[in-house]
Coordinates of C-alpha atoms in Angstrom, one line a residue:
M736 CA -15.9 -25.9 -25.9
K737 CA -18.0 -27.1 -22.8
R738 CA -18.6 -23.3 -22.5
K739 CA -20.1 -22.6 -25.5
L740 CA -22.2 -26.1 -25.6
K741 CA -23.6 -24.7 -22.1
A742 CA -24.5 -21.1 -24.0
V743 CA -26.4 -23.0 -27.0
W744 CA -28.2 -25.3 -24.3
E745 CA -29.6 -21.9 -22.8
L746 CA -30.2 -20.4 -26.1
T747 CA -32.2 -23.2 -26.8
R748 CA -33.6 -23.8 -23.4
A749 CA -33.2 -27.5 -23.7
E750 CA -34.7 -28.2 -20.3
H751 CA -37.9 -26.5 -22.0
G752 CA -37.3 -29.5 -25.4
L753 CA -36.7 -32.3 -23.0
M754 CA -39.9 -31.4 -21.2
Y755 CA -41.6 -31.1 -24.2
G756 CA -40.1 -34.3 -25.4
F757 CA -41.2 -35.7 -22.1
G758 CA -45.0 -34.7 -23.2
V759 CA -45.1 -36.8 -26.2
L760 CA -44.1 -39.7 -24.3
I761 CA -46.6 -39.0 -21.5
G762 CA -49.2 -38.9 -24.7
I763 CA -47.6 -42.1 -25.9
V764 CA -48.0 -43.9 -22.6
I765 CA -51.1 -42.5 -22.1
A766 CA -52.5 -43.5 -25.5
G767 CA -51.4 -47.3 -25.2
G768 CA -47.7 -47.0 -26.3
S769 CA -46.0 -47.3 -29.5
S770 CA -42.4 -49.2 -30.4
Y771 CA -39.6 -47.5 -29.3
A772 CA -38.3 -46.0 -32.4
V773 CA -41.3 -43.8 -33.0
A774 CA -41.5 -42.9 -29.5
I775 CA -38.1 -41.5 -29.8
L776 CA -38.6 -39.8 -33.0
G777 CA -41.8 -37.7 -31.8
C778 CA -39.6 -36.8 -28.6
L779 CA -36.9 -35.6 -31.4
I780 CA -39.6 -33.4 -33.3
A781 CA -40.7 -31.7 -30.4
L782 CA -37.0 -31.3 -29.0
F783 CA -35.6 -29.6 -32.5
I784 CA -38.7 -27.6 -33.2
Q785 CA -38.5 -25.4 -29.8
A786 CA -34.9 -25.4 -30.2
G787 CA -35.5 -23.5 -32.9
T788 CA -38.2 -21.4 -32.1
F789 CA -36.4 -20.3 -28.7
A790 CA -33.1 -19.6 -30.6
L791 CA -35.1 -17.4 -33.4
N792 CA -36.6 -15.5 -30.1
D793 CA -33.5 -14.6 -28.9
Y794 CA -32.4 -13.8 -32.1
C795 CA -35.0 -11.4 -32.2
D796 CA -35.4 -10.0 -28.8
L797 CA -31.6 -9.1 -28.3
D798 CA -32.4 -5.4 -27.8
S799 CA -35.2 -6.1 -25.6
D800 CA -33.3 -8.3 -23.7
I801 CA -30.4 -5.8 -23.3
A802 CA -32.8 -3.4 -22.0
N803 CA -34.4 -5.9 -19.3
R804 CA -30.6 -6.7 -18.3
R805 CA -31.3 -10.9 -19.0
T806 CA -27.9 -12.0 -18.7
D807 CA -29.3 -15.5 -18.4
R808 CA -29.1 -14.9 -22.3
P809 CA -26.2 -16.0 -23.9
L810 CA -26.5 -13.4 -26.8
V811 CA -26.6 -10.5 -24.0
R812 CA -23.6 -11.9 -22.3
G813 CA -21.9 -11.9 -26.0
E814 CA -21.1 -15.7 -25.3
L815 CA -22.9 -16.3 -28.9
R816 CA -22.8 -14.2 -32.0
K817 CA -26.1 -13.1 -33.3
E818 CA -25.9 -14.9 -36.8
A819 CA -24.6 -17.9 -34.8
A820 CA -28.2 -17.9 -33.1
L821 CA -29.8 -17.5 -36.6
L822 CA -28.0 -20.8 -37.8
I823 CA -28.7 -22.9 -34.9
A824 CA -32.0 -21.6 -35.0
C825 CA -32.4 -22.6 -38.9
F826 CA -30.5 -25.3 -38.5
T827 CA -32.8 -27.5 -35.4
T828 CA -36.2 -26.4 -37.4
A829 CA -35.1 -28.1 -40.1
L830 CA -34.2 -31.3 -38.2
G831 CA -37.5 -31.4 -36.6
I832 CA -39.4 -30.9 -39.8
I833 CA -37.2 -34.0 -41.2
F834 CA -37.7 -36.3 -38.2
A835 CA -41.4 -35.4 -38.9
I836 CA -41.4 -36.3 -42.3
V837 CA -39.8 -39.5 -41.5
L838 CA -42.2 -40.3 -38.5
A839 CA -45.2 -39.6 -41.2
I840 CA -44.0 -41.8 -43.8
I841 CA -43.4 -45.0 -40.9
L842 CA -46.9 -44.0 -39.4
N843 CA -49.0 -42.9 -42.9
S844 CA -50.1 -40.0 -40.9
F845 CA -50.2 -36.5 -42.8
I846 CA -51.9 -34.9 -39.7
L847 CA -48.9 -35.5 -37.5
L848 CA -46.6 -34.0 -40.1
L849 CA -49.3 -31.3 -40.8
L850 CA -49.2 -30.4 -37.0
A851 CA -45.5 -30.3 -36.8
L852 CA -45.3 -27.7 -39.8
V853 CA -47.9 -25.4 -38.5
L854 CA -46.2 -25.6 -35.2
A855 CA -42.6 -24.7 -36.6
A856 CA -44.7 -22.4 -38.6
L857 CA -46.3 -20.4 -36.1
G858 CA -43.1 -20.7 -34.1
I859 CA -41.4 -18.4 -36.9
V860 CA -44.0 -16.0 -36.6
Y861 CA -44.6 -15.9 -33.3
D862 CA -40.7 -14.7 -32.8
I863 CA -40.6 -12.3 -35.7
K864 CA -44.5 -10.5 -35.3
M865 CA -46.9 -12.2 -33.0
K866 CA -45.5 -10.7 -30.1
A867 CA -47.0 -7.4 -31.0
F868 CA -50.4 -8.2 -30.5
L869 CA -52.3 -8.5 -27.2
A870 CA -52.2 -11.7 -26.1
I871 CA -52.1 -13.6 -28.8
S872 CA -48.1 -14.4 -28.0
N873 CA -49.1 -15.6 -24.7
I874 CA -51.9 -18.1 -25.9
Y875 CA -49.3 -19.2 -28.9
I876 CA -46.8 -20.6 -25.9
A877 CA -49.7 -22.1 -24.0
V878 CA -50.7 -23.9 -27.0
T879 CA -47.1 -25.3 -27.5
M880 CA -46.9 -26.5 -23.4
A881 CA -50.5 -28.6 -24.8
V882 CA -49.8 -29.7 -28.2
P883 CA -46.9 -32.2 -27.3
F884 CA -49.5 -34.4 -25.0
I885 CA -51.7 -34.4 -28.0
F886 CA -49.1 -35.0 -30.6
G887 CA -47.9 -38.3 -28.3
G888 CA -51.9 -39.7 -28.2
L889 CA -51.6 -38.9 -32.0
I890 CA -48.7 -41.2 -32.7
A891 CA -50.1 -43.9 -30.6
G892 CA -53.3 -43.7 -31.9
G893 CA -55.8 -42.0 -30.1
V894 CA -56.1 -38.8 -27.5
D895 CA -59.1 -39.7 -24.6
M896 CA -60.3 -37.4 -21.7
S897 CA -57.2 -37.8 -19.5
L898 CA -54.8 -36.4 -22.0
L899 CA -57.7 -33.7 -22.7
V900 CA -57.5 -32.7 -19.3
L901 CA -53.3 -33.1 -18.8
S902 CA -53.0 -30.5 -22.3
S903 CA -55.7 -28.3 -20.8
I904 CA -53.8 -28.3 -17.2
A905 CA -50.6 -27.7 -19.6
F906 CA -52.1 -24.9 -21.7
L907 CA -53.5 -22.7 -18.2
A908 CA -50.0 -23.2 -16.6
G909 CA -47.9 -22.3 -19.7
F910 CA -50.4 -19.1 -20.3
G911 CA -49.9 -18.3 -16.4
R912 CA -46.3 -18.4 -17.1
E913 CA -46.4 -16.3 -20.1
V914 CA -48.2 -13.2 -18.3
M915 CA -46.0 -13.6 -15.3
K916 CA -42.9 -13.1 -17.9
D917 CA -44.4 -10.3 -19.3
I918 CA -44.4 -8.3 -16.4
A919 CA -40.9 -8.9 -15.5
D920 CA -40.1 -7.4 -19.1
V921 CA -42.8 -4.9 -19.2
K922 CA -39.9 -2.2 -19.6
G923 CA -38.3 -4.1 -22.3
D924 CA -41.5 -5.0 -24.3
A925 CA -42.0 -1.4 -24.5
L926 CA -38.7 -0.9 -27.1
R927 CA -40.6 -3.1 -29.5
D928 CA -43.8 -2.0 -28.6
I929 CA -45.2 -5.5 -27.3
K930 CA -48.7 -5.1 -26.6
S931 CA -48.6 -7.4 -23.5
V932 CA -51.2 -8.1 -21.0
A933 CA -49.3 -6.0 -18.3
R934 CA -48.4 -3.1 -20.8
I935 CA -51.6 -2.6 -21.8
Y936 CA -54.0 -3.3 -18.5
G937 CA -51.3 -2.8 -16.1
V938 CA -49.5 -5.0 -13.5
E939 CA -52.1 -5.7 -10.9
K940 CA -54.0 -6.6 -13.2
A941 CA -51.8 -9.2 -15.2
K942 CA -51.3 -10.8 -11.6
T943 CA -54.6 -11.8 -11.1
I944 CA -54.7 -13.5 -14.7
T945 CA -51.8 -15.3 -13.7
V946 CA -53.4 -16.1 -10.1
L947 CA -56.7 -16.8 -12.2
S948 CA -54.7 -19.4 -14.5
Y949 CA -52.7 -21.5 -11.9
S950 CA -56.0 -21.9 -9.9
L951 CA -58.0 -23.4 -12.7
A952 CA -55.1 -25.5 -13.4
V953 CA -55.3 -26.7 -10.0
V954 CA -59.0 -27.3 -10.3
L955 CA -58.4 -29.5 -13.6
S956 CA -56.2 -31.5 -12.0
V957 CA -58.4 -33.0 -9.2
I958 CA -60.9 -34.4 -12.9
P959 CA -58.7 -37.3 -13.5
V960 CA -59.3 -38.7 -10.0
F961 CA -63.3 -39.1 -10.5
L962 CA -62.9 -40.5 -14.5
V963 CA -63.8 -43.8 -14.0
N964 CA -62.5 -46.8 -16.0
T965 CA -59.2 -45.0 -16.6
T966 CA -55.6 -45.6 -14.1
Y967 CA -56.2 -42.2 -12.6
A968 CA -59.9 -43.1 -10.6
F969 CA -58.9 -42.8 -6.6
N970 CA -55.0 -43.6 -7.5
L971 CA -52.5 -42.7 -4.7
A972 CA -49.9 -42.7 -7.6
Y973 CA -51.1 -39.9 -9.0
I974 CA -52.8 -37.9 -6.1
L975 CA -50.1 -37.6 -3.9
V976 CA -47.8 -36.7 -6.7
I977 CA -50.5 -34.1 -7.8
L978 CA -50.6 -32.2 -4.9
A979 CA -47.5 -31.4 -4.8
A980 CA -47.8 -29.8 -8.2
D981 CA -50.9 -28.3 -6.7
A982 CA -49.0 -27.1 -4.0
L983 CA -46.4 -25.3 -5.8
F984 CA -48.9 -24.0 -7.8
L985 CA -50.6 -22.7 -4.7
H986 CA -47.6 -21.0 -3.3
V987 CA -46.6 -19.5 -6.4
C988 CA -50.6 -17.7 -6.1
I989 CA -49.7 -16.5 -2.7
K990 CA -46.5 -14.6 -3.5
L991 CA -48.3 -12.9 -6.4
R992 CA -50.3 -11.2 -4.1
K993 CA -47.4 -9.5 -2.3
E994 CA -45.3 -6.0 -3.5
D995 CA -42.2 -7.4 -3.4
V996 CA -42.1 -10.5 -6.4
N997 CA -39.1 -12.1 -7.9
Y998 CA -40.5 -13.5 -11.4
Y999 CA -38.1 -15.1 -12.7
Y1000 CA -37.5 -17.0 -9.4
L1001 CA -41.5 -18.0 -9.5
R1002 CA -40.9 -18.8 -13.1
K1003 CA -38.6 -21.3 -12.1
E1004 CA -41.1 -22.9 -9.5
T1005 CA -43.7 -23.3 -11.8
L1006 CA -41.2 -24.8 -14.1
I1007 CA -40.8 -27.4 -11.2
A1008 CA -44.4 -27.9 -10.6
I1009 CA -45.1 -28.5 -14.0
A1010 CA -42.2 -30.8 -14.1
I1011 CA -43.9 -32.8 -10.9
G1012 CA -47.0 -32.5 -12.3
L1013 CA -46.1 -34.4 -15.6
I1014 CA -44.6 -37.4 -13.4
A1015 CA -47.9 -37.2 -12.0
F1016 CA -49.8 -38.1 -14.6
V1017 CA -46.6 -40.6 -15.9
S1018 CA -47.4 -42.6 -12.0
G1019 CA -50.9 -42.3 -12.6
A1020 CA -51.2 -44.1 -15.7
L1021 CA -48.6 -47.1 -15.0
V1022 CA -48.4 -47.5 -11.1
P1023 CA -52.1 -48.7 -10.1
L1024 CA -52.2 -47.9 -6.3

Protein backbone atom coordinates (compact mmCIF):
# COMPACT_ATOMS: atom_id res chain seq x y z
CA MET A 1 0.00 0.00 0.00
CA LYS A 2 2.81 2.39 0.94
CA ARG A 3 4.51 1.67 -2.40
CA LYS A 4 1.30 2.43 -4.32
CA LEU A 5 0.78 5.70 -2.47
CA LYS A 6 4.37 6.70 -3.24
CA ALA A 7 3.75 5.88 -6.92
CA VAL A 8 0.58 8.03 -6.96
CA TRP A 9 2.52 10.85 -5.30
CA GLU A 10 5.18 10.64 -8.01
CA LEU A 11 2.59 10.34 -10.79
CA THR A 12 0.75 13.49 -9.70
CA ARG A 13 3.96 15.35 -8.70
CA ALA A 14 2.25 16.15 -5.41
CA GLU A 15 5.25 18.21 -4.27
CA HIS A 16 4.53 20.56 -7.18
CA GLY A 17 0.87 20.65 -6.18
CA LEU A 18 1.77 21.61 -2.63
CA MET A 19 3.96 24.38 -4.02
CA TYR A 20 1.12 25.59 -6.26
CA GLY A 21 -1.20 25.55 -3.25
CA PHE A 22 1.43 27.46 -1.29
CA GLY A 23 1.50 29.94 -4.18
CA VAL A 24 -2.24 30.51 -3.81
CA LEU A 25 -1.74 31.08 -0.07
CA ILE A 26 1.03 33.58 -0.76
CA GLY A 27 -1.21 35.44 -3.19
CA ILE A 28 -3.93 35.56 -0.54
CA VAL A 29 -1.52 36.80 2.16
CA ILE A 30 0.05 39.48 -0.04
CA ALA A 31 -3.37 40.70 -1.20
CA GLY A 32 -4.70 41.09 2.34
CA GLY A 33 -5.92 37.69 3.52
CA SER A 34 -9.16 35.70 3.55
CA SER A 35 -11.01 33.17 5.72
CA TYR A 36 -9.34 29.82 6.43
CA ALA A 37 -12.06 27.89 4.59
CA VAL A 38 -11.69 29.97 1.44
CA ALA A 39 -7.88 29.72 1.57
CA ILE A 40 -8.04 25.93 1.93
CA LEU A 41 -10.42 25.68 -1.03
CA GLY A 42 -8.04 27.76 -3.14
CA CYS A 43 -5.15 25.45 -2.26
CA LEU A 44 -7.16 22.31 -3.03
CA ILE A 45 -8.15 23.66 -6.44
CA ALA A 46 -4.50 24.23 -7.37
CA LEU A 47 -3.44 20.87 -5.92
CA PHE A 48 -6.00 18.71 -7.70
CA ILE A 49 -6.02 20.44 -11.10
CA GLN A 50 -2.24 20.19 -11.35
CA ALA A 51 -2.38 16.57 -10.14
CA GLY A 52 -4.74 15.74 -12.99
CA THR A 53 -2.52 17.48 -15.51
CA PHE A 54 0.62 15.63 -14.39
CA ALA A 55 -1.11 12.24 -14.26
CA LEU A 56 -2.45 12.71 -17.80
CA ASN A 57 1.01 13.87 -18.88
CA ASP A 58 2.58 10.57 -17.81
CA TYR A 59 -0.25 8.66 -19.49
CA CYS A 60 0.38 10.43 -22.80
CA ASP A 61 4.18 10.47 -22.51
CA LEU A 62 4.77 6.83 -21.59
CA ASP A 63 6.57 5.86 -24.82
CA SER A 64 8.74 8.97 -24.70
CA ASP A 65 9.55 8.43 -21.03
CA ILE A 66 10.56 4.82 -21.70
CA ALA A 67 12.88 6.00 -24.49
CA ASN A 68 14.38 8.61 -22.15
CA ARG A 69 14.74 5.97 -19.40
CA ARG A 70 12.72 8.09 -17.00
CA THR A 71 12.80 5.60 -14.14
CA ASP A 72 11.63 8.41 -11.86
CA ARG A 73 8.19 7.90 -13.43
CA PRO A 74 6.03 5.15 -11.83
CA LEU A 75 4.49 4.09 -15.17
CA VAL A 76 7.95 3.44 -16.60
CA ARG A 77 8.84 1.34 -13.55
CA GLY A 78 5.56 -0.58 -13.89
CA GLU A 79 4.35 0.37 -10.40
CA LEU A 80 1.10 1.76 -11.81
CA ARG A 81 -0.93 0.67 -14.82
CA LYS A 82 -1.46 3.13 -17.64
CA GLU A 83 -5.24 2.88 -17.16
CA ALA A 84 -4.82 3.79 -13.48
CA ALA A 85 -3.00 6.97 -14.45
CA LEU A 86 -5.90 8.00 -16.71
CA LEU A 87 -8.43 7.28 -13.95
CA ILE A 88 -6.43 9.32 -11.43
CA ALA A 89 -6.16 12.18 -13.95
CA CYS A 90 -9.94 12.27 -14.47
CA PHE A 91 -10.74 11.98 -10.76
CA THR A 92 -8.35 14.68 -9.53
CA THR A 93 -9.29 17.13 -12.30
CA ALA A 94 -12.99 16.64 -11.50
CA LEU A 95 -12.31 17.26 -7.80
CA GLY A 96 -10.45 20.47 -8.62
CA ILE A 97 -13.35 21.75 -10.72
CA ILE A 98 -15.90 20.84 -8.02
CA PHE A 99 -13.91 22.79 -5.43
CA ALA A 100 -13.70 25.72 -7.88
CA ILE A 101 -17.50 25.71 -8.24
CA VAL A 102 -17.89 25.76 -4.44
CA LEU A 103 -15.39 28.63 -4.13
CA ALA A 104 -17.11 30.62 -6.88
CA ILE A 105 -20.45 30.25 -5.09
CA ILE A 106 -19.01 31.29 -1.71
CA LEU A 107 -17.27 34.38 -3.09
CA ASN A 108 -19.84 35.05 -5.82
CA SER A 109 -16.95 35.25 -8.29
CA PHE A 110 -17.43 33.69 -11.71
CA ILE A 111 -13.92 34.73 -12.78
CA LEU A 112 -12.35 32.30 -10.29
CA LEU A 113 -14.36 29.40 -11.71
CA LEU A 114 -13.59 30.50 -15.27
CA LEU A 115 -9.86 30.67 -14.50
CA ALA A 116 -9.91 27.17 -12.98
CA LEU A 117 -11.82 25.76 -15.96
CA VAL A 118 -9.45 27.39 -18.46
CA LEU A 119 -6.40 26.00 -16.66
CA ALA A 120 -7.91 22.51 -16.47
CA ALA A 121 -8.78 22.61 -20.19
CA LEU A 122 -5.34 23.92 -21.14
CA GLY A 123 -3.78 21.13 -19.08
CA ILE A 124 -5.64 18.52 -21.10
CA VAL A 125 -4.76 20.18 -24.42
CA TYR A 126 -1.14 20.50 -23.30
CA ASP A 127 -0.84 16.81 -22.48
CA ILE A 128 -2.54 15.61 -25.65
CA LYS A 129 -1.38 17.99 -28.36
CA MET A 130 0.22 21.26 -27.23
CA LYS A 131 3.68 19.73 -26.82
CA ALA A 132 3.96 19.32 -30.57
CA PHE A 133 4.16 23.09 -31.08
CA LEU A 134 7.40 25.01 -30.67
CA ALA A 135 7.76 26.60 -27.20
CA ILE A 136 3.98 26.66 -26.62
CA SER A 137 4.23 23.90 -24.03
CA ASN A 138 7.07 25.73 -22.27
CA ILE A 139 4.99 28.88 -22.07
CA TYR A 140 1.99 26.91 -20.79
CA ILE A 141 3.97 25.39 -17.91
CA ALA A 142 5.44 28.79 -17.07
CA VAL A 143 1.95 30.29 -16.97
CA THR A 144 0.73 27.57 -14.60
CA MET A 145 3.57 28.47 -12.23
CA ALA A 146 2.62 32.16 -12.29
CA VAL A 147 -1.17 31.86 -12.08
CA PRO A 148 -1.48 30.54 -8.47
CA PHE A 149 -0.32 33.90 -7.10
CA ILE A 150 -2.82 35.78 -9.26
CA PHE A 151 -5.52 33.27 -8.29
CA GLY A 152 -4.76 33.84 -4.60
CA GLY A 153 -4.82 37.59 -5.08
CA LEU A 154 -8.23 37.39 -6.77
CA ILE A 155 -9.53 35.26 -3.89
CA ALA A 156 -8.46 37.99 -1.45
CA GLY A 157 -9.91 40.72 -3.65
CA GLY A 158 -7.04 42.28 -5.56
CA VAL A 159 -3.69 41.97 -7.37
CA ASP A 160 -0.99 44.56 -6.59
CA MET A 161 2.44 45.27 -8.06
CA SER A 162 4.30 42.91 -5.72
CA LEU A 163 2.06 40.05 -6.85
CA LEU A 164 2.65 40.94 -10.50
CA VAL A 165 6.42 40.91 -9.91
CA LEU A 166 6.22 37.57 -8.11
CA SER A 167 4.12 36.09 -10.92
CA SER A 168 6.61 37.34 -13.51
CA ILE A 169 9.51 35.77 -11.61
CA ALA A 170 7.61 32.49 -11.38
CA PHE A 171 6.89 32.64 -15.12
CA LEU A 172 10.55 33.17 -16.04
CA ALA A 173 11.80 30.50 -13.64
CA GLY A 174 9.18 28.07 -14.91
CA PHE A 175 10.01 28.77 -18.54
CA GLY A 176 13.72 28.22 -17.88
CA ARG A 177 13.05 24.92 -16.09
CA GLU A 178 10.94 23.65 -18.98
CA VAL A 179 13.52 24.53 -21.63
CA MET A 180 16.14 22.79 -19.49
CA LYS A 181 13.87 19.74 -19.30
CA ASP A 182 13.57 19.80 -23.11
CA ILE A 183 17.35 19.59 -23.38
CA ALA A 184 17.40 16.49 -21.18
CA ASP A 185 14.50 14.88 -23.06
CA VAL A 186 15.58 15.75 -26.61
CA LYS A 187 15.99 12.12 -27.71
CA GLY A 188 12.63 10.88 -26.47
CA ASP A 189 10.83 14.01 -27.72
CA ALA A 190 11.85 13.05 -31.25
CA LEU A 191 9.64 9.95 -30.98
CA ARG A 192 6.53 12.12 -30.54
CA ASP A 193 7.79 14.82 -32.91
CA ILE A 194 7.69 17.37 -30.11
CA LYS A 195 9.06 20.61 -31.53
CA SER A 196 10.94 21.76 -28.45
CA VAL A 197 13.42 24.63 -28.42
CA ALA A 198 16.27 22.15 -27.95
CA ARG A 199 15.23 20.06 -30.97
CA ILE A 200 14.64 22.98 -33.33
CA TYR A 201 17.45 25.36 -32.37
CA GLY A 202 19.93 23.01 -30.73
CA VAL A 203 21.10 22.36 -27.19
CA GLU A 204 23.48 25.34 -26.92
CA LYS A 205 20.84 27.91 -27.87
CA ALA A 206 18.40 26.22 -25.52
CA LYS A 207 20.98 26.58 -22.74
CA THR A 208 21.35 30.28 -23.54
CA ILE A 209 17.59 30.79 -23.37
CA THR A 210 17.50 29.02 -20.01
CA VAL A 211 20.30 31.19 -18.62
CA LEU A 212 18.54 34.35 -19.83
CA SER A 213 15.27 33.29 -18.20
CA TYR A 214 16.90 32.62 -14.83
CA SER A 215 18.96 35.82 -15.04
CA LEU A 216 15.86 37.92 -15.73
CA ALA A 217 14.11 36.28 -12.78
CA VAL A 218 17.03 37.32 -10.57
CA VAL A 219 16.86 40.90 -11.88
CA LEU A 220 13.11 41.11 -11.23
CA SER A 221 13.59 39.87 -7.66
CA VAL A 222 15.23 43.23 -6.87
CA ILE A 223 12.12 45.27 -7.77
CA PRO A 224 10.10 44.63 -4.57
CA VAL A 225 12.91 46.20 -2.52
CA PHE A 226 12.09 49.55 -4.14
CA LEU A 227 8.29 49.30 -3.96
CA VAL A 228 7.63 52.12 -1.50
CA ASN A 229 4.57 51.88 0.74
CA THR A 230 4.82 48.08 0.69
CA THR A 231 6.20 45.69 3.30
CA TYR A 232 8.97 44.69 0.86
CA ALA A 233 10.65 48.10 0.68
CA PHE A 234 14.21 47.60 2.00
CA ASN A 235 12.92 44.75 4.17
CA LEU A 236 15.78 42.48 5.29
CA ALA A 237 13.31 39.64 5.87
CA TYR A 238 12.80 39.64 2.09
CA ILE A 239 16.28 40.65 0.96
CA LEU A 240 18.29 38.05 2.88
CA VAL A 241 16.07 35.14 1.84
CA ILE A 242 15.71 36.16 -1.81
CA LEU A 243 19.51 36.43 -2.05
CA ALA A 244 19.73 32.71 -1.26
CA ALA A 245 17.26 31.91 -4.06
CA ASP A 246 19.12 34.18 -6.48
CA ALA A 247 22.42 32.50 -5.60
CA LEU A 248 21.00 29.09 -6.52
CA PHE A 249 19.66 30.37 -9.85
CA LEU A 250 23.02 31.93 -10.69
CA HIS A 251 24.80 28.72 -9.70
CA VAL A 252 22.59 26.81 -12.16
CA CYS A 253 23.41 29.38 -14.87
CA ILE A 254 27.12 28.77 -14.32
CA LYS A 255 26.67 24.99 -14.41
CA LEU A 256 24.75 25.22 -17.69
CA ARG A 257 27.75 26.75 -19.43
CA LYS A 258 29.75 23.56 -18.87
CA GLU A 259 29.86 20.52 -21.14
CA ASP A 260 28.88 17.78 -18.68
CA VAL A 261 25.48 18.78 -17.28
CA ASN A 262 23.14 16.78 -15.05
CA TYR A 263 19.86 18.43 -16.07
CA TYR A 264 17.67 16.46 -13.69
CA TYR A 265 19.84 17.51 -10.74
CA LEU A 266 19.79 21.15 -11.86
CA ARG A 267 15.99 21.06 -12.20
CA LYS A 268 15.80 19.92 -8.58
CA GLU A 269 18.13 22.75 -7.60
CA THR A 270 15.92 25.29 -9.35
CA LEU A 271 12.87 23.82 -7.60
CA ILE A 272 14.62 24.48 -4.28
CA ALA A 273 15.43 28.01 -5.46
CA ILE A 274 11.78 28.62 -6.30
CA ALA A 275 10.69 27.31 -2.90
CA ILE A 276 13.15 29.65 -1.17
CA GLY A 277 11.87 32.50 -3.33
CA LEU A 278 8.32 31.80 -2.17
CA ILE A 279 9.49 31.89 1.45
CA ALA A 280 11.15 35.24 0.72
CA PHE A 281 7.88 36.76 -0.49
CA VAL A 282 5.99 35.40 2.52
CA SER A 283 8.57 36.66 5.01
CA GLY A 284 8.64 40.01 3.24
CA ALA A 285 4.87 40.30 3.54
CA LEU A 286 4.64 39.23 7.19
CA VAL A 287 7.93 40.19 8.88
CA PRO A 288 8.94 43.87 8.91
CA LEU A 289 12.70 44.27 9.40
